[in-house]
XYZ file of C-alpha atoms in Angstrom:
553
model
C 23.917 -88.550 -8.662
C 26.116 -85.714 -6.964
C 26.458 -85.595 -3.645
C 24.374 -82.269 -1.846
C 24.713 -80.454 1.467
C 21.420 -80.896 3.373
C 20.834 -80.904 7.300
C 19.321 -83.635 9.399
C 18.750 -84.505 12.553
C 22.201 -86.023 13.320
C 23.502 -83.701 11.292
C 25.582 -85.801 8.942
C 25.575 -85.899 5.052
C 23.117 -88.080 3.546
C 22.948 -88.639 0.175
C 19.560 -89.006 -1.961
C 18.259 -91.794 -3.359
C 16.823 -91.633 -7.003
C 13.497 -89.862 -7.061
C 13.373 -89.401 -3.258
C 13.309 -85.896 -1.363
C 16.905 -84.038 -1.500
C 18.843 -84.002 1.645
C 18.458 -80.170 2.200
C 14.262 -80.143 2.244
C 13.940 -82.768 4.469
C 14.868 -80.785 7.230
C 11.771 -79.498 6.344
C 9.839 -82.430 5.703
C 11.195 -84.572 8.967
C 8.798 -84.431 11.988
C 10.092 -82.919 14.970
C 11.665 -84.645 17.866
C 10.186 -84.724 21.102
C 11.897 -85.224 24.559
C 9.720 -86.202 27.143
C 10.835 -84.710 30.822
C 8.777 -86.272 33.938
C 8.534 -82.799 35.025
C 8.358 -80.282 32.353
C 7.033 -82.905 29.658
C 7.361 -82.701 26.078
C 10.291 -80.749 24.649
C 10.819 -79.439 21.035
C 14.190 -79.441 19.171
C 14.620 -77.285 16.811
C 16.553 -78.131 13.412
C 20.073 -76.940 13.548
C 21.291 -73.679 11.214
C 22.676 -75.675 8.340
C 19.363 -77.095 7.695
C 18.135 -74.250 6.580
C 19.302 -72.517 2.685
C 21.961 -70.407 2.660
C 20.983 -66.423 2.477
C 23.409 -66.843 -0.396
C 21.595 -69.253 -2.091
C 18.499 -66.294 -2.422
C 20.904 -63.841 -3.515
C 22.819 -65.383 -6.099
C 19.255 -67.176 -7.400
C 20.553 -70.536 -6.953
C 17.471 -71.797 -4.637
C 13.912 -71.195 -5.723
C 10.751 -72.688 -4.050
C 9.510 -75.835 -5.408
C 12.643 -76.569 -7.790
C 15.672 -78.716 -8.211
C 18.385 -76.487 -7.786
C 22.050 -78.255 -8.390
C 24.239 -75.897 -6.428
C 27.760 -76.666 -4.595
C 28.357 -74.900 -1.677
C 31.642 -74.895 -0.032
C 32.274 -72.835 3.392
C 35.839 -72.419 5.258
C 35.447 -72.127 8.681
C 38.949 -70.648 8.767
C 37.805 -68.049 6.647
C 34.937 -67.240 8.457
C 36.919 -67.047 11.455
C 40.179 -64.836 9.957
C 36.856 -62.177 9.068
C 37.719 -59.061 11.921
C 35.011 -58.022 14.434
C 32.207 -55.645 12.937
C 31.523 -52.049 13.820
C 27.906 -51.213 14.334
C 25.855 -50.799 11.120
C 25.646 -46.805 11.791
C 29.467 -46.452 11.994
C 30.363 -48.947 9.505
C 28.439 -46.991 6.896
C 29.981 -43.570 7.880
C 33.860 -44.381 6.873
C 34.697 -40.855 6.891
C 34.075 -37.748 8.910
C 31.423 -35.117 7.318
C 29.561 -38.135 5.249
C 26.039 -38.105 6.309
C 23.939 -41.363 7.187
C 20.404 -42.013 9.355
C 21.427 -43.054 12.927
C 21.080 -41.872 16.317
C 22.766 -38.976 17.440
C 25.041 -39.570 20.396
C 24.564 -36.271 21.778
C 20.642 -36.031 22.221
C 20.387 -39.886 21.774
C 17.516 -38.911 19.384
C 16.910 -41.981 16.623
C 16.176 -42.225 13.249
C 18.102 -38.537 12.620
C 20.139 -37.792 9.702
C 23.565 -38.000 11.358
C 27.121 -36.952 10.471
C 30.402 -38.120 12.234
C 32.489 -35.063 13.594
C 36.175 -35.477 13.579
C 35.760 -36.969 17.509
C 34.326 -40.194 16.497
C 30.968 -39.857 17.125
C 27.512 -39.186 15.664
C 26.016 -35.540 15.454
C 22.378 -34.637 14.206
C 22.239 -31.437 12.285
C 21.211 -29.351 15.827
C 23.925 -30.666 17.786
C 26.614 -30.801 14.900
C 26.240 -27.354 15.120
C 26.217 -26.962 18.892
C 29.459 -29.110 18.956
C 30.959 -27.017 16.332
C 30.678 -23.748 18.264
C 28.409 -22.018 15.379
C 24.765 -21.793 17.469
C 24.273 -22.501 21.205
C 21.116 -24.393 23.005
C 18.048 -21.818 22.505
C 17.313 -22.328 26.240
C 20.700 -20.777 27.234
C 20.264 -18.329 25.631
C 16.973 -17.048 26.264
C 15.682 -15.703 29.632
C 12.431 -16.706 31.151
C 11.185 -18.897 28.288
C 7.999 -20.521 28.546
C 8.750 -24.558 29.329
C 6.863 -27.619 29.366
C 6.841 -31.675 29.574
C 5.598 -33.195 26.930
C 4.093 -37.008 26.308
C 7.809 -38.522 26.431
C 8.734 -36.353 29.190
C 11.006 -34.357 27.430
C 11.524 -30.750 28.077
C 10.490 -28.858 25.431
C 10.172 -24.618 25.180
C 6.815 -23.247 24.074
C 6.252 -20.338 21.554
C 5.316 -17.206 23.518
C 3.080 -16.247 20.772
C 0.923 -19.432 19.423
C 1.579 -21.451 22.776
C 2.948 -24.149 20.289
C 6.308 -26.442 20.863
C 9.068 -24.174 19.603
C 10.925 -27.592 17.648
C 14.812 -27.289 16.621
C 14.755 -23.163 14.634
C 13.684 -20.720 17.725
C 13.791 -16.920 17.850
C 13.909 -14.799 20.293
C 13.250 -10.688 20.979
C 16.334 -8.283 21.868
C 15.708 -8.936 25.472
C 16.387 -12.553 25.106
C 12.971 -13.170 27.205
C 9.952 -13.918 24.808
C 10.963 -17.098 22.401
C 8.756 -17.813 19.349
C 8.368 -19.699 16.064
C 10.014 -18.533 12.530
C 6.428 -17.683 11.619
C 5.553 -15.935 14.302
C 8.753 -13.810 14.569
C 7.967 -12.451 10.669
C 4.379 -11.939 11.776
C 5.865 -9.989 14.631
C 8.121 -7.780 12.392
C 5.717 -7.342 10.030
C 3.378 -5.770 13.325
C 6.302 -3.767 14.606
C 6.782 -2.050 11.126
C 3.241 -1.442 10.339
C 2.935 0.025 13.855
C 6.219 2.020 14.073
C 4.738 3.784 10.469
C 0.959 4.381 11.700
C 2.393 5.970 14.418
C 5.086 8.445 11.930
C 1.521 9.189 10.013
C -0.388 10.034 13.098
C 2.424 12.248 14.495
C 2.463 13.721 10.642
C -1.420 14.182 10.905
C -0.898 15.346 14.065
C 1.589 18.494 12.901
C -0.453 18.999 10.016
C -3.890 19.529 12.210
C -2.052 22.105 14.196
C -0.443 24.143 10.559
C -4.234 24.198 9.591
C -5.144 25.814 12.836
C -2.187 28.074 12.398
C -2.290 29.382 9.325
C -5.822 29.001 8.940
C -5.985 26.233 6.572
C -9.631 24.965 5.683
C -12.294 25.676 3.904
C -15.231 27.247 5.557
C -19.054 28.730 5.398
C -18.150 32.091 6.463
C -15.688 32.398 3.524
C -18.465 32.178 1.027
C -19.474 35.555 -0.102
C -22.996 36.393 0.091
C -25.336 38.451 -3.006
C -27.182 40.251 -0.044
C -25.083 42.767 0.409
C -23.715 43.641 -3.351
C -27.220 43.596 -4.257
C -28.379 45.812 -2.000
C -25.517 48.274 -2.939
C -26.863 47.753 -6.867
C -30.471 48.861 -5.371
C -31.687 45.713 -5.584
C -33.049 43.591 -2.456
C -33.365 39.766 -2.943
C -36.269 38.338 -1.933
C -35.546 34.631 -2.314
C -33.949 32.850 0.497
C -31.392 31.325 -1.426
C -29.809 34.282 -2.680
C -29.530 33.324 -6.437
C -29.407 36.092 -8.993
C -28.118 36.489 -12.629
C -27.562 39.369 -14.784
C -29.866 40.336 -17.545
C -29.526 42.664 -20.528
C -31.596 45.804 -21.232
C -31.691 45.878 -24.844
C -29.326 47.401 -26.884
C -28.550 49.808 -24.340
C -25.491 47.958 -23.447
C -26.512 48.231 -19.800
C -26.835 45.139 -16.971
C -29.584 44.555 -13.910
C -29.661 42.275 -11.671
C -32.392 40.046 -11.820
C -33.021 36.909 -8.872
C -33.195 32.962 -10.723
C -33.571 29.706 -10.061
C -31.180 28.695 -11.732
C -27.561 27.548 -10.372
C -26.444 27.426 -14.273
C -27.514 31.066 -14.311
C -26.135 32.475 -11.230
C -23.515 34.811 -10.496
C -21.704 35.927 -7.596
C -21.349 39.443 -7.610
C -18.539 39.971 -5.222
C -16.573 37.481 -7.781
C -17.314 39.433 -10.898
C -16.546 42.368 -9.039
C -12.981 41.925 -8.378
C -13.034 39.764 -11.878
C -13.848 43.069 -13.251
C -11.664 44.920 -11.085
C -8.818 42.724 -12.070
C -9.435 42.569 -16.353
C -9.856 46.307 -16.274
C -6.883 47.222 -14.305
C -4.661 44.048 -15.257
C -6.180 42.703 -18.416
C -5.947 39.593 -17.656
C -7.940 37.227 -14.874
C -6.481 36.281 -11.295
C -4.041 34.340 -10.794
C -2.770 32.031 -7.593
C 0.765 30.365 -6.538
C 2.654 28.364 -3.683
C 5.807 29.502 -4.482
C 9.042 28.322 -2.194
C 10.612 31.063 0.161
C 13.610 32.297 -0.047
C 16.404 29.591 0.676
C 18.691 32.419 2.386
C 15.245 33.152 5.040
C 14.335 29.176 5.106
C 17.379 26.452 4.115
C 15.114 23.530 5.552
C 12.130 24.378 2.417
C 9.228 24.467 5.235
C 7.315 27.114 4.019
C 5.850 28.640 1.095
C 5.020 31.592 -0.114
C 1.486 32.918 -1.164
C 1.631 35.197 -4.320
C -1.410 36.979 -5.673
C -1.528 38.490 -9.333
C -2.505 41.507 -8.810
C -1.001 41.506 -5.295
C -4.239 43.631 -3.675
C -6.372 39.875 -4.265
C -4.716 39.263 -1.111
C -7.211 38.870 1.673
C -10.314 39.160 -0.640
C -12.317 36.314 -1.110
C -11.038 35.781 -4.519
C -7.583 34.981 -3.544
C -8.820 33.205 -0.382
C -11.184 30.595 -2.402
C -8.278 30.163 -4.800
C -6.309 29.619 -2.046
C -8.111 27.182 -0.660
C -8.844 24.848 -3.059
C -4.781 24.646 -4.397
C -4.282 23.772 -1.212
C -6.979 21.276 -1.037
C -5.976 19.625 -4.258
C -2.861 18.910 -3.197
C -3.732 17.322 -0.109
C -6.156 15.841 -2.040
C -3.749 14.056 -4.140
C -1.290 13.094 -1.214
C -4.050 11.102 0.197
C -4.379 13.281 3.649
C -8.131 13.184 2.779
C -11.137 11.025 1.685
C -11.138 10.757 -2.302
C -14.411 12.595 -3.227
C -15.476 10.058 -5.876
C -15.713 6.518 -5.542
C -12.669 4.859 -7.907
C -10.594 7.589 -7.170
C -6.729 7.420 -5.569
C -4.664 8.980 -4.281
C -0.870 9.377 -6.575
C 0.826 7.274 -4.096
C -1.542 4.182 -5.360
C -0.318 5.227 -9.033
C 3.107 5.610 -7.851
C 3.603 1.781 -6.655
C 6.394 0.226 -8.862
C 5.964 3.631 -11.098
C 8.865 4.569 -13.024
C 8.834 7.754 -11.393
C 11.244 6.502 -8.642
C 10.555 7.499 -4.845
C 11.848 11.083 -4.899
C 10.011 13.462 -7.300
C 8.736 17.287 -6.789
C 6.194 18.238 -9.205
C 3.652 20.793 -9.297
C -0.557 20.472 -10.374
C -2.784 23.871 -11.066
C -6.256 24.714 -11.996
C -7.001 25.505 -15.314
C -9.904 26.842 -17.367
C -10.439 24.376 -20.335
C -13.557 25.843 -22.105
C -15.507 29.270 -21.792
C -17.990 30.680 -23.199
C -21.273 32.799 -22.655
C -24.625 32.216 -23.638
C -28.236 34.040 -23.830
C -31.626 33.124 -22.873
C -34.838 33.787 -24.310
C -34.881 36.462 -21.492
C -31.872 38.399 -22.054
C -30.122 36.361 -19.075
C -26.572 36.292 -19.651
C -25.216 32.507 -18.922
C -21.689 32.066 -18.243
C -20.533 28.832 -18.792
C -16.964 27.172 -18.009
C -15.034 23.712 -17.532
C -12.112 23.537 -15.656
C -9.705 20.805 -15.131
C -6.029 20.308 -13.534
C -2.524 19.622 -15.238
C 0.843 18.821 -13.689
C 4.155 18.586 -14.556
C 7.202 17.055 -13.423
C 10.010 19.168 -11.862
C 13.629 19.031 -12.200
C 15.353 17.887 -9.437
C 16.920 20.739 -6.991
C 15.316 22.950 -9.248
C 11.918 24.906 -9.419
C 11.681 24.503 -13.389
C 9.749 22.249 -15.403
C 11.119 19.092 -16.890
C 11.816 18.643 -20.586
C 9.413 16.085 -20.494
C 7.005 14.791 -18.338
C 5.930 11.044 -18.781
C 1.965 10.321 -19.355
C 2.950 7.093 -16.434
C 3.735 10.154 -13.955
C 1.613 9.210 -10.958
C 0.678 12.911 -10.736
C -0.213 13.197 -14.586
C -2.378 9.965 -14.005
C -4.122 11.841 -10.337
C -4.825 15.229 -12.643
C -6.547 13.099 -15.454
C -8.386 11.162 -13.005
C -9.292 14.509 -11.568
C -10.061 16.447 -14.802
C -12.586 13.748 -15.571
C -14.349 14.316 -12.560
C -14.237 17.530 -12.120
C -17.933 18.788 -12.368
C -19.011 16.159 -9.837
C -16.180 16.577 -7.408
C -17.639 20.739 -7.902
C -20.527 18.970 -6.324
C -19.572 17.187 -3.545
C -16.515 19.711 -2.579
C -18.006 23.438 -1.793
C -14.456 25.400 -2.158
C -14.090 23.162 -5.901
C -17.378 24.679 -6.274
C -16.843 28.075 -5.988
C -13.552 28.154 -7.292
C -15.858 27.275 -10.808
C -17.789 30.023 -9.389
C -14.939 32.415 -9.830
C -14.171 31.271 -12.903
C -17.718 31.750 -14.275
C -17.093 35.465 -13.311
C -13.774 35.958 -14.689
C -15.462 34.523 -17.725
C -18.653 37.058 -17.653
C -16.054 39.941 -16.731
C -14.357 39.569 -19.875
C -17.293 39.339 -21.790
C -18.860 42.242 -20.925
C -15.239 44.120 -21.466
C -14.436 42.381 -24.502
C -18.259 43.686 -26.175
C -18.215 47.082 -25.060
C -20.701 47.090 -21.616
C -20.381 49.959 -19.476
C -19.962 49.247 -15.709
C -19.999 52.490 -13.244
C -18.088 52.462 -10.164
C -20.561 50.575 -8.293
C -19.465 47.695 -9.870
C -16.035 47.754 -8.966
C -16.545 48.358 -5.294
C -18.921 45.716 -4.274
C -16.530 43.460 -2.449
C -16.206 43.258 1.340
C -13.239 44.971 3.251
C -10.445 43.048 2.240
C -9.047 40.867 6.222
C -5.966 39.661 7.944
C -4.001 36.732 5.191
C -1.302 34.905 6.312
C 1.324 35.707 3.612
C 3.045 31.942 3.890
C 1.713 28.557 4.301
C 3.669 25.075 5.222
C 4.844 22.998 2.488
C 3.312 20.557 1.600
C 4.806 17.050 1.468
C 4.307 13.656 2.273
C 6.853 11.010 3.504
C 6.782 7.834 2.589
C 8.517 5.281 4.632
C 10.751 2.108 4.181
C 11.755 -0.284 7.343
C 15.234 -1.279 7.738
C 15.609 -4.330 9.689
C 19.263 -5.294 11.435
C 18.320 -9.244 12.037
C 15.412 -11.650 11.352
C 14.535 -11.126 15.249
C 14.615 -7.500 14.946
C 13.270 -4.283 13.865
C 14.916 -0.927 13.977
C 12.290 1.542 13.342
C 14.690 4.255 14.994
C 16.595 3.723 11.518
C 13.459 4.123 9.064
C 13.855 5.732 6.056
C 11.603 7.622 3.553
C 11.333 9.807 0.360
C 9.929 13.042 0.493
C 7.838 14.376 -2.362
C 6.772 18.002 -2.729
C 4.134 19.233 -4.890
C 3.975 23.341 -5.717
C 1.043 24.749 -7.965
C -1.879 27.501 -7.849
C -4.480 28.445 -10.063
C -4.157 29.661 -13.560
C -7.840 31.154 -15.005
C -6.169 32.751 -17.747
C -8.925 32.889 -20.743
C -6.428 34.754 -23.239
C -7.427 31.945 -25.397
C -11.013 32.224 -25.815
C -13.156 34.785 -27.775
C -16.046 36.344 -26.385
C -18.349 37.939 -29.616
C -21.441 39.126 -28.628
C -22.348 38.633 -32.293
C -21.583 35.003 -32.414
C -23.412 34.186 -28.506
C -25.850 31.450 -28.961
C -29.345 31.354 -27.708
C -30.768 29.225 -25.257
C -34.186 28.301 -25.364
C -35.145 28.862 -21.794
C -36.713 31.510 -19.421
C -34.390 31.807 -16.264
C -35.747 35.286 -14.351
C -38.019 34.825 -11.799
C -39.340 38.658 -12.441
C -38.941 38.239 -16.726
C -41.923 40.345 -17.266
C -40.324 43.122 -15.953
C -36.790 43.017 -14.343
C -36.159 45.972 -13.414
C -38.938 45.897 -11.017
C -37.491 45.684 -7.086
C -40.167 43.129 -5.418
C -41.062 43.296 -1.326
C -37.562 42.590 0.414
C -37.551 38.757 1.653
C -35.634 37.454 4.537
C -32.044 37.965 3.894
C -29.727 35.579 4.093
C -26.094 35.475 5.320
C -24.386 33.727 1.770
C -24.915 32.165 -1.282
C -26.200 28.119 -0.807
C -23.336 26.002 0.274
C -23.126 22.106 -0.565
């Protein structure tokens, strides 16, 4: 039987006998030796090293538990011995500079730290490799009156000046090098700064365009509604209802009009509207018409003003050109998003003109228009104008006043006139100056009918409008700005440097009805009864309690 390696307590070689134990368990299997001591008694020896199995013997798989294993083994002290000194299991692994490893940094002496070895020798975390290197200094050397504080290991650690949280290894700090905060909190801090820095550009905006309303004397009001009182009373008739409705009835075949009080808001006329509609088809031939046109470039380079022009110019300071005013105006502001939306679901073109095609600088221009027109008759002879208006745009050419070739249906303007067109008769009701701006179009409509089929109209009914007043012959562009932050550094916000597009939108009001025929022949009847006074209209009833205008919404 071959001779084996085993340990014992003399440590000699013993040699097995057939079926016994094999000299390297019993080690294992021997029971310990005692030496007794008077005074510190019993003493235990343990076995010496080359009792136990050789770590080689577990690696190789030449020992397993419980089995014969025939192995030689053969050590050379004087190799052992010729083997140089070690370098510590961290430095041993990292044989070159720049190779990374997990070890303790020799710098902060923080363990357990992915470590590289800098061209000195020694160990670097990622923090301090960069510290060494030159490329970021020590946050607290930096900063100026940061917030510090011990924590469980007693370490000094800085403190966020936002969240009151341990800053860690990534701090940022403010221009002033004083308040020190978190990644996180630094982008929620930009993100405030910016959203500040615009909300206060918009409120200075509002701000200027509050004081051009004042100015120029922007705004719809009451007092620009023209009331029936009066232009009744000037026909010889005196309303008696308090809300000032009347409509215009026929007397036969005489081709003659009265004016007869209703009810009825489908009905009703405003006869300081068909007035000047009247004045306007007869001397004109055509219905009014309203445009923002730019100044001259020579009188304003900067494009801050625009023009007001009136077709026929003498509309100018009636309340005609001042409703039509008014409500361009209005729509456009309107569809900048200076004011409420007057339907629910409605936006403003900047909410269609997010990621748009458009781009961020576009003029364009958006008008009234009169869609469909016609006039009906009631069983009563009342004369019922009806009309439905909507609003177009169109895209301008850049540096230019003149329409585009082509203007896309995606056009966030296009999209705000659709949105608007389909709206239009409940916006009218909501929005007074929408209102009677249908109003005037209801008149231009019943002007041309009664021209158009022969209806004689005296002088009276030319001259019933008030005295024309004082019109301010330009108005401020209009334009909105929208704005873009620029941002030098993550720790930083220059809203000094802010930059925007500027859109401007022209337009007026077109009630052209060149389109539409107006045959008395072909009218169609309406099965209804709309004069108050039907049995006889001509007759003038006790005078009411006037009122100063027609009913306002």
């Amino acid at each position: 039987m071959p001779a084996r390696f085993g340990g014992s307590r003399g440590g000699g070689v013993a040699v097995a006998a057939a079926g016994g134990v094999p000299p390297h368990m019993m080690a294992f299997r021997a029971p310990p030796a005692y030496k007794v001591d008077a005074e510190n008694g019993p003493a235990y020896t343990p076995p010496p090293r080359a009792a136990f199995p050789p770590a080689a013997a577990y690696a190789s798989g030449g020992y397993t538990c419980g089995r014969e294993v025939e192995q030689e083994m053969a050590v050379s002290a004087a190799a052992a011995c010729a083997q140089p000194a070690s370098l510590p299991r961290d430095r041993a692994t990292a044989a070159a500079p720049g190779r990374s490893m997990l070890g303790t940094c020799d710098l902060c002496a923080r363990a357990r730290r992915t470590v590289v070895m800098g061209e000195d020798g020694r160990l670097y975390c990622k923090v301090c490799r960069l510290q060494q290197t030159g490329a970021t200094k020590a946050w607290h050397s930096v900063a100026k009156g940061a917030n510090m504080a011990v924590d469980s290991d007693e370490e000094l650690v800085g403190l966020c000046r936002a969240c009151g949280l341990p800053l860690g290894e990534s701090v940022y700090f403010d221009e002033e090098k004083k308040a020190t905060v978190h990644g996180e909190c630094m982008a929620a801090r930009i993100l405030k700064g910016a959203q500040e820095g615009e909300n206060a550009l918009q409120q200075a905006a509002a701000a200027e365009k509050r004081r051009h309303r004042e100015a120029y004397d922007i705004g719809w009001k009451a007092e620009h509604v023209p009331s029936n009182v009066v232009p009744a009373r000037k026909l010889g008739r005196e309303l008696s209802s308090k809300h000032g409705l009347c409509c215009l009835a026929l007397e036969g075949d005489t081709r003659t009009l009265q004016v007869t009080e209703s009810e009825e808001t489908a009905a009703g006329v405003n006869l300081e509207y068909l007035s000047l509609a009247l004045r306007v088809r007869r001397s004109e031939g055509r219905e009014p018409l309203f445009s923002l046109d730019p100044v001259d470039l020579i009188a304003d380079p900067e494009r801050l003003m625009q023009a007001k022009r009136f077709e026929p110019t003498w509309l100018m300071g009636t309340s005609a050109g001042e409703v039509m005013f008014q409500a361009d105006y209005y729509l456009k502001e309107l569809s900048m998003g200076q004011f409420k939306q007057p339907m629910p679901g409605m936006v403003s073109c900047w909410d269609f003109a997010d990621g748009n095609a458009a781009g961020p600088d576009w003029d364009a221009r958006i008008w009234f228009v009169v869609l469909e027109a016609e006039v009906n008759i009631s069983e009563d002879d009342v004369l019922i104008p009806c009309v439905k208006m909507g609003v177009e745009a169109r895209e301008l050419v850049s540096g230019s006043y003149e329409d585009a070739a082509v203007t896309r249906k995606d056009h966030p303007l296009v999209k705000y006139a659709e949105m608007f067109t389909q709206s239009f008769d409940a916006i009218a009701e909501r929005v007074s100056v929408v209102y009677y701006l249908r109003e005037l179009a209801k008149a231009s409509a019943l002007a041309k009918f009664l021209i158009d089929n022969g209806y004689s109209a005296d002088s009276a009914w030319l001259h019933l409008a008030a005295d024309t007043g004082e019109c301010q012959m330009e108005a401020p562009r209009l334009w909105n700005r929208r704005l873009s932050g620029t941002s030098s550094g993550p720790a930083s916000v220059q809203l000094a440097m802010q930059e925007g597009s500027t859109n401007m939108l022209w337009g007026g009001v077109d009630l052209s009805l060149q389109k539409f025929v107006f045959d008395q022949a072909k009218v169609k009847r309406v099965a209804a009864r709309l004069c108050l006074d039907s049995t006889d209209s001509s007759a003038c009833k006790t005078p009411g309690e006037s009122v100063d205008g027609f009913f306002v919404y």
